[in-house]
Amino acid sequence: MIGFCPGCGTALGEASFVQEFWSGTDRHFLCWCASCRLMCTVVIGALVGTEPEH
Amino acid sequence: MLSAEKNERLTRVGPGTPMGELLRRYWWPVATHDMATRVPVKRRLLGENLVLYRDGGGTVGLLAEQCPHRRAALWLGCTEEVGLRCGYHGWRFDASGSCLEQPGEPADSTFKDRISATAYPVQELGGLIFAYLGPLPAPELPRYDLFVWDDAWRDIGHAELPCNFVQVMENSVDPYHVEWLHGRYGNFLKELGGSGPLPVVGKKHVKVAFEVFEHGILKRRVLEGHTEEDEDWRVGHPLVFPHMLRVGAAGLATFQIRVPIDDENTWHVWYQTYRPEGGAPPRSDIPVYEVPLRDERGEYLRDYVDGQDIVAWITQGRISDRTKEHLGRSDLGVILLRKLYAEQMDAVARGEDPLCTYREPHEVIDLPMEKDKFGSAVEFRQLWTRESSIRYSPIKDEIFELFGDPVPAWA
């Protein structure tokens, strides 16, 4: 999971929102930072990972 | 997936929880008009046990369930000309919670002046009784158009669903379920039963969009064979934050109101208005009916559109375990709604009024809604008056007559 805001670096704590979803083979995380109000989507692309069994 | 912590935050509605604090900033239907009588009744809203009554003077009151004297339930009570008298020892309270009488205490005692029951503001509008459980001053009760039109017929269906209200709300920003749950699964049941498929609901989605706006989330769709010029895209229809869906077509406009009873139960209200071109003839009554969940064999009813939705919501669990779900691009509306709840919880924590809080008196709040839905207003209206909870309405035959639609071939 994404633990810190990609915009301001603040921990995405209790009041913030992080939601995983999938687009094709890409794992996305929609993030909303309660500190700087940035909403963005982090796409796990360069990271070579293993998809867990569903 | 959503983390367990975020799921907890999203779904807990009791006092002191972030979602509970957000939801307490709104007026909630707590009963239909026929429930407030001289006989006090128990109601439960946002995890709080309440007692609703109408006293002899016609004033509707909503008090916390327990009497502040010896904690007996106030639904064990009798309404007087003014207020509600506890059945146990006769203490009497008015709708503001003030203690008016304490039989048994010395005549010159001032004890009653220092005692009050917990009381909540209530207002009646459009056949519903709304309650406000939040901090004062209460905002204005939003006068949404369907509640105040004076040239429409209305009826109200309701049912208690054994599941959290958020999974019900998520359905309202999940357009794809229509073509599958109602289009494919619903028509599969019809095939098995030997009848033909329903029109309209099986159309495939080409494109969907969601937009946060002043009333909540506006939902748009383009169905196969349609274009962006059609009203489904140009106008769309709203999820009214935080608790309603507006849906309908051509003179039929409805709210689906999702009222959190507590974390694991939702009171679902189907609020219909019928307003043909030029308005409906005068009608003063607003019939109320219960929507059954199960058939005579105890099986969940799923041979109609609302029944299919209900079973989908309930089978997600009392509180859907979102740590085990797998969302894709077709779930972006659901994600947007969750984010909006998170953002508005934060606004309340910072001392702000959340979205759809009205502080100024107003006559009516008009909401957008496509009239020519799914490419055929009449087809959609024929379908909805037969395949939604309206099928249980005591005035459904009068509604057919009001619109004068021909009986569809599939019915």
PDB file of N, CA and C in Angstrom, chain A residues 1 12-23 28 30 32 34 37 39 54, chain B residues 1-3 6 9 325-329 332 335-336 338-339 342-343 346-347 350:
ATOM      1  N   MET A   1       0.838  -1.199   0.000  1.00  0.00           N
ATOM      2  CA  MET A   1       0.000   0.000   0.000  1.00  0.00           C
ATOM      3  C   MET A   1       0.873   1.249   0.000  1.00  0.00           C
ATOM      4  N   LEU A  12      -0.075   9.178   4.748  1.00  0.00           N
ATOM      5  CA  LEU A  12      -1.491   9.092   4.394  1.00  0.00           C
ATOM      6  C   LEU A  12      -2.212   8.378   5.533  1.00  0.00           C
ATOM      7  N   GLY A  13      -2.469   9.155   6.578  1.00  0.00           N
ATOM      8  CA  GLY A  13      -3.000   8.575   7.813  1.00  0.00           C
ATOM      9  C   GLY A  13      -4.496   8.373   7.778  1.00  0.00           C
ATOM     10  N   GLU A  14      -5.055   8.361   8.988  1.00  0.00           N
ATOM     11  CA  GLU A  14      -6.460   8.009   9.185  1.00  0.00           C
ATOM     12  C   GLU A  14      -7.424   8.793   8.288  1.00  0.00           C
ATOM     13  N   ALA A  15      -7.227  10.091   8.204  1.00  0.00           N
ATOM     14  CA  ALA A  15      -8.198  10.927   7.492  1.00  0.00           C
ATOM     15  C   ALA A  15      -8.032  10.854   5.979  1.00  0.00           C
ATOM     16  N   SER A  16      -6.890  10.396   5.496  1.00  0.00           N
ATOM     17  CA  SER A  16      -6.655  10.325   4.051  1.00  0.00           C
ATOM     18  C   SER A  16      -7.311   9.072   3.482  1.00  0.00           C
ATOM     19  N   PHE A  17      -7.213   8.925   2.160  1.00  0.00           N
ATOM     20  CA  PHE A  17      -7.905   7.807   1.514  1.00  0.00           C
ATOM     21  C   PHE A  17      -6.969   7.152   0.508  1.00  0.00           C
ATOM     22  N   VAL A  18      -6.846   5.844   0.592  1.00  0.00           N
ATOM     23  CA  VAL A  18      -6.025   5.085  -0.365  1.00  0.00           C
ATOM     24  C   VAL A  18      -6.839   3.877  -0.804  1.00  0.00           C
ATOM     25  N   GLN A  19      -7.034   3.742  -2.108  1.00  0.00           N
ATOM     26  CA  GLN A  19      -7.864   2.642  -2.621  1.00  0.00           C
ATOM     27  C   GLN A  19      -7.156   1.971  -3.791  1.00  0.00           C
ATOM     28  N   GLU A  20      -6.932   0.683  -3.657  1.00  0.00           N
ATOM     29  CA  GLU A  20      -6.312  -0.083  -4.730  1.00  0.00           C
ATOM     30  C   GLU A  20      -7.331  -0.474  -5.792  1.00  0.00           C
ATOM     31  N   PHE A  21      -6.951  -0.405  -7.048  1.00  0.00           N
ATOM     32  CA  PHE A  21      -7.750  -1.022  -8.110  1.00  0.00           C
ATOM     33  C   PHE A  21      -6.824  -1.450  -9.234  1.00  0.00           C
ATOM     34  N   TRP A  22      -7.361  -2.209 -10.159  1.00  0.00           N
ATOM     35  CA  TRP A  22      -6.550  -2.786 -11.226  1.00  0.00           C
ATOM     36  C   TRP A  22      -6.999  -2.275 -12.584  1.00  0.00           C
ATOM     37  N   SER A  23      -6.028  -2.009 -13.443  1.00  0.00           N
ATOM     38  CA  SER A  23      -6.324  -1.630 -14.821  1.00  0.00           C
ATOM     39  C   SER A  23      -5.434  -2.504 -15.699  1.00  0.00           C
ATOM     40  N   HIS A  28      -3.118  -0.022  -9.480  1.00  0.00           N
ATOM     41  CA  HIS A  28      -3.255   1.413  -9.227  1.00  0.00           C
ATOM     42  C   HIS A  28      -3.661   1.655  -7.771  1.00  0.00           C
ATOM     43  N   LEU A  30      -5.507   4.869  -5.922  1.00  0.00           N
ATOM     44  CA  LEU A  30      -6.023   6.227  -5.878  1.00  0.00           C
ATOM     45  C   LEU A  30      -5.757   6.763  -4.473  1.00  0.00           C
ATOM     46  N   TRP A  32      -5.894  10.181  -1.816  1.00  0.00           N
ATOM     47  CA  TRP A  32      -6.335  11.540  -1.512  1.00  0.00           C
ATOM     48  C   TRP A  32      -5.700  11.921  -0.175  1.00  0.00           C
ATOM     49  N   ALA A  34      -5.306  14.158   3.020  1.00  0.00           N
ATOM     50  CA  ALA A  34      -6.072  15.090   3.847  1.00  0.00           C
ATOM     51  C   ALA A  34      -5.236  16.296   4.237  1.00  0.00           C
ATOM     52  N   ARG A  37      -4.588  17.958   0.209  1.00  0.00           N
ATOM     53  CA  ARG A  37      -5.804  17.827  -0.612  1.00  0.00           C
ATOM     54  C   ARG A  37      -5.537  17.250  -1.998  1.00  0.00           C
ATOM     55  N   MET A  39      -5.365  14.779  -4.935  1.00  0.00           N
ATOM     56  CA  MET A  39      -5.874  13.465  -5.316  1.00  0.00           C
ATOM     57  C   MET A  39      -5.050  12.995  -6.501  1.00  0.00           C
ATOM     58  N   HIS A  54      -5.533 -14.574  -5.967  1.00  0.00           N
ATOM     59  CA  HIS A  54      -6.795 -13.966  -5.574  1.00  0.00           C
ATOM     60  C   HIS A  54      -7.747 -15.042  -5.077  1.00  0.00           C
TER      61      HIS A  54
ATOM     62  N   MET B   1      -8.509  -3.706  -3.133  1.00  0.00           N
ATOM     63  CA  MET B   1      -8.865  -3.828  -1.729  1.00  0.00           C
ATOM     64  C   MET B   1      -8.792  -2.485  -1.024  1.00  0.00           C
ATOM     65  N   LEU B   2      -9.476  -2.437   0.082  1.00  0.00           N
ATOM     66  CA  LEU B   2      -9.420  -1.276   0.965  1.00  0.00           C
ATOM     67  C   LEU B   2      -8.909  -1.807   2.294  1.00  0.00           C
ATOM     68  N   SER B   3      -8.092  -1.046   2.982  1.00  0.00           N
ATOM     69  CA  SER B   3      -7.563  -1.552   4.246  1.00  0.00           C
ATOM     70  C   SER B   3      -8.697  -1.721   5.263  1.00  0.00           C
ATOM     71  N   LYS B   6      -9.616   1.552   6.884  1.00  0.00           N
ATOM     72  CA  LYS B   6     -10.432   2.463   6.058  1.00  0.00           C
ATOM     73  C   LYS B   6     -11.864   1.936   5.940  1.00  0.00           C
ATOM     74  N   ARG B   9     -13.663   2.839   9.054  1.00  0.00           N
ATOM     75  CA  ARG B   9     -13.949   4.276   9.064  1.00  0.00           C
ATOM     76  C   ARG B   9     -15.132   4.617   8.143  1.00  0.00           C
ATOM     77  N   GLU B 325     -11.891  -7.523  -1.620  1.00  0.00           N
ATOM     78  CA  GLU B 325     -12.477  -7.230  -2.928  1.00  0.00           C
ATOM     79  C   GLU B 325     -11.361  -6.943  -3.949  1.00  0.00           C
ATOM     80  N   HIS B 326     -11.749  -6.920  -5.216  1.00  0.00           N
ATOM     81  CA  HIS B 326     -10.810  -6.628  -6.299  1.00  0.00           C
ATOM     82  C   HIS B 326     -11.461  -5.645  -7.259  1.00  0.00           C
ATOM     83  N   LEU B 327     -11.134  -4.404  -7.131  1.00  0.00           N
ATOM     84  CA  LEU B 327     -11.769  -3.382  -7.960  1.00  0.00           C
ATOM     85  C   LEU B 327     -11.003  -3.195  -9.262  1.00  0.00           C
ATOM     86  N   GLY B 328     -11.757  -2.850 -10.301  1.00  0.00           N
ATOM     87  CA  GLY B 328     -11.155  -2.551 -11.594  1.00  0.00           C
ATOM     88  C   GLY B 328     -11.578  -1.174 -12.075  1.00  0.00           C
ATOM     89  N   ARG B 329     -11.336  -0.901 -13.330  1.00  0.00           N
ATOM     90  CA  ARG B 329     -11.668   0.420 -13.873  1.00  0.00           C
ATOM     91  C   ARG B 329     -13.180   0.665 -13.880  1.00  0.00           C
ATOM     92  N   LEU B 332     -14.728   2.783 -10.840  1.00  0.00           N
ATOM     93  CA  LEU B 332     -14.227   4.116 -10.502  1.00  0.00           C
ATOM     94  C   LEU B 332     -15.292   4.979  -9.814  1.00  0.00           C
ATOM     95  N   ILE B 335     -15.153   4.056  -6.186  1.00  0.00           N
ATOM     96  CA  ILE B 335     -13.955   4.635  -5.565  1.00  0.00           C
ATOM     97  C   ILE B 335     -14.162   6.128  -5.306  1.00  0.00           C
ATOM     98  N   LEU B 336     -14.777   6.805  -6.270  1.00  0.00           N
ATOM     99  CA  LEU B 336     -15.019   8.244  -6.113  1.00  0.00           C
ATOM    100  C   LEU B 336     -15.938   8.511  -4.929  1.00  0.00           C
ATOM    101  N   ARG B 338     -16.341   6.621  -2.219  1.00  0.00           N
ATOM    102  CA  ARG B 338     -15.596   6.377  -0.969  1.00  0.00           C
ATOM    103  C   ARG B 338     -14.677   7.555  -0.656  1.00  0.00           C
ATOM    104  N   LYS B 339     -14.031   8.056  -1.688  1.00  0.00           N
ATOM    105  CA  LYS B 339     -13.137   9.210  -1.502  1.00  0.00           C
ATOM    106  C   LYS B 339     -13.930  10.434  -1.049  1.00  0.00           C
ATOM    107  N   ALA B 342     -14.650  10.130   2.553  1.00  0.00           N
ATOM    108  CA  ALA B 342     -13.435  10.405   3.329  1.00  0.00           C
ATOM    109  C   ALA B 342     -13.182  11.911   3.407  1.00  0.00           C
ATOM    110  N   GLU B 343     -13.331  12.574   2.283  1.00  0.00           N
ATOM    111  CA  GLU B 343     -13.076  14.017   2.220  1.00  0.00           C
ATOM    112  C   GLU B 343     -14.075  14.785   3.103  1.00  0.00           C
ATOM    113  N   ASP B 346     -13.433  14.423   6.778  1.00  0.00           N
ATOM    114  CA  ASP B 346     -12.335  15.306   7.155  1.00  0.00           C
ATOM    115  C   ASP B 346     -12.825  16.746   7.288  1.00  0.00           C
ATOM    116  N   ALA B 347     -13.730  17.162   6.400  1.00  0.00           N
ATOM    117  CA  ALA B 347     -14.271  18.525   6.481  1.00  0.00           C
ATOM    118  C   ALA B 347     -14.975  18.734   7.823  1.00  0.00           C
ATOM    119  N   ARG B 350     -12.659  19.142  10.642  1.00  0.00           N
ATOM    120  CA  ARG B 350     -12.032  20.472  10.657  1.00  0.00           C
ATOM    121  C   ARG B 350     -13.037  21.582  11.006  1.00  0.00           C
TER     122      ARG B 350
END
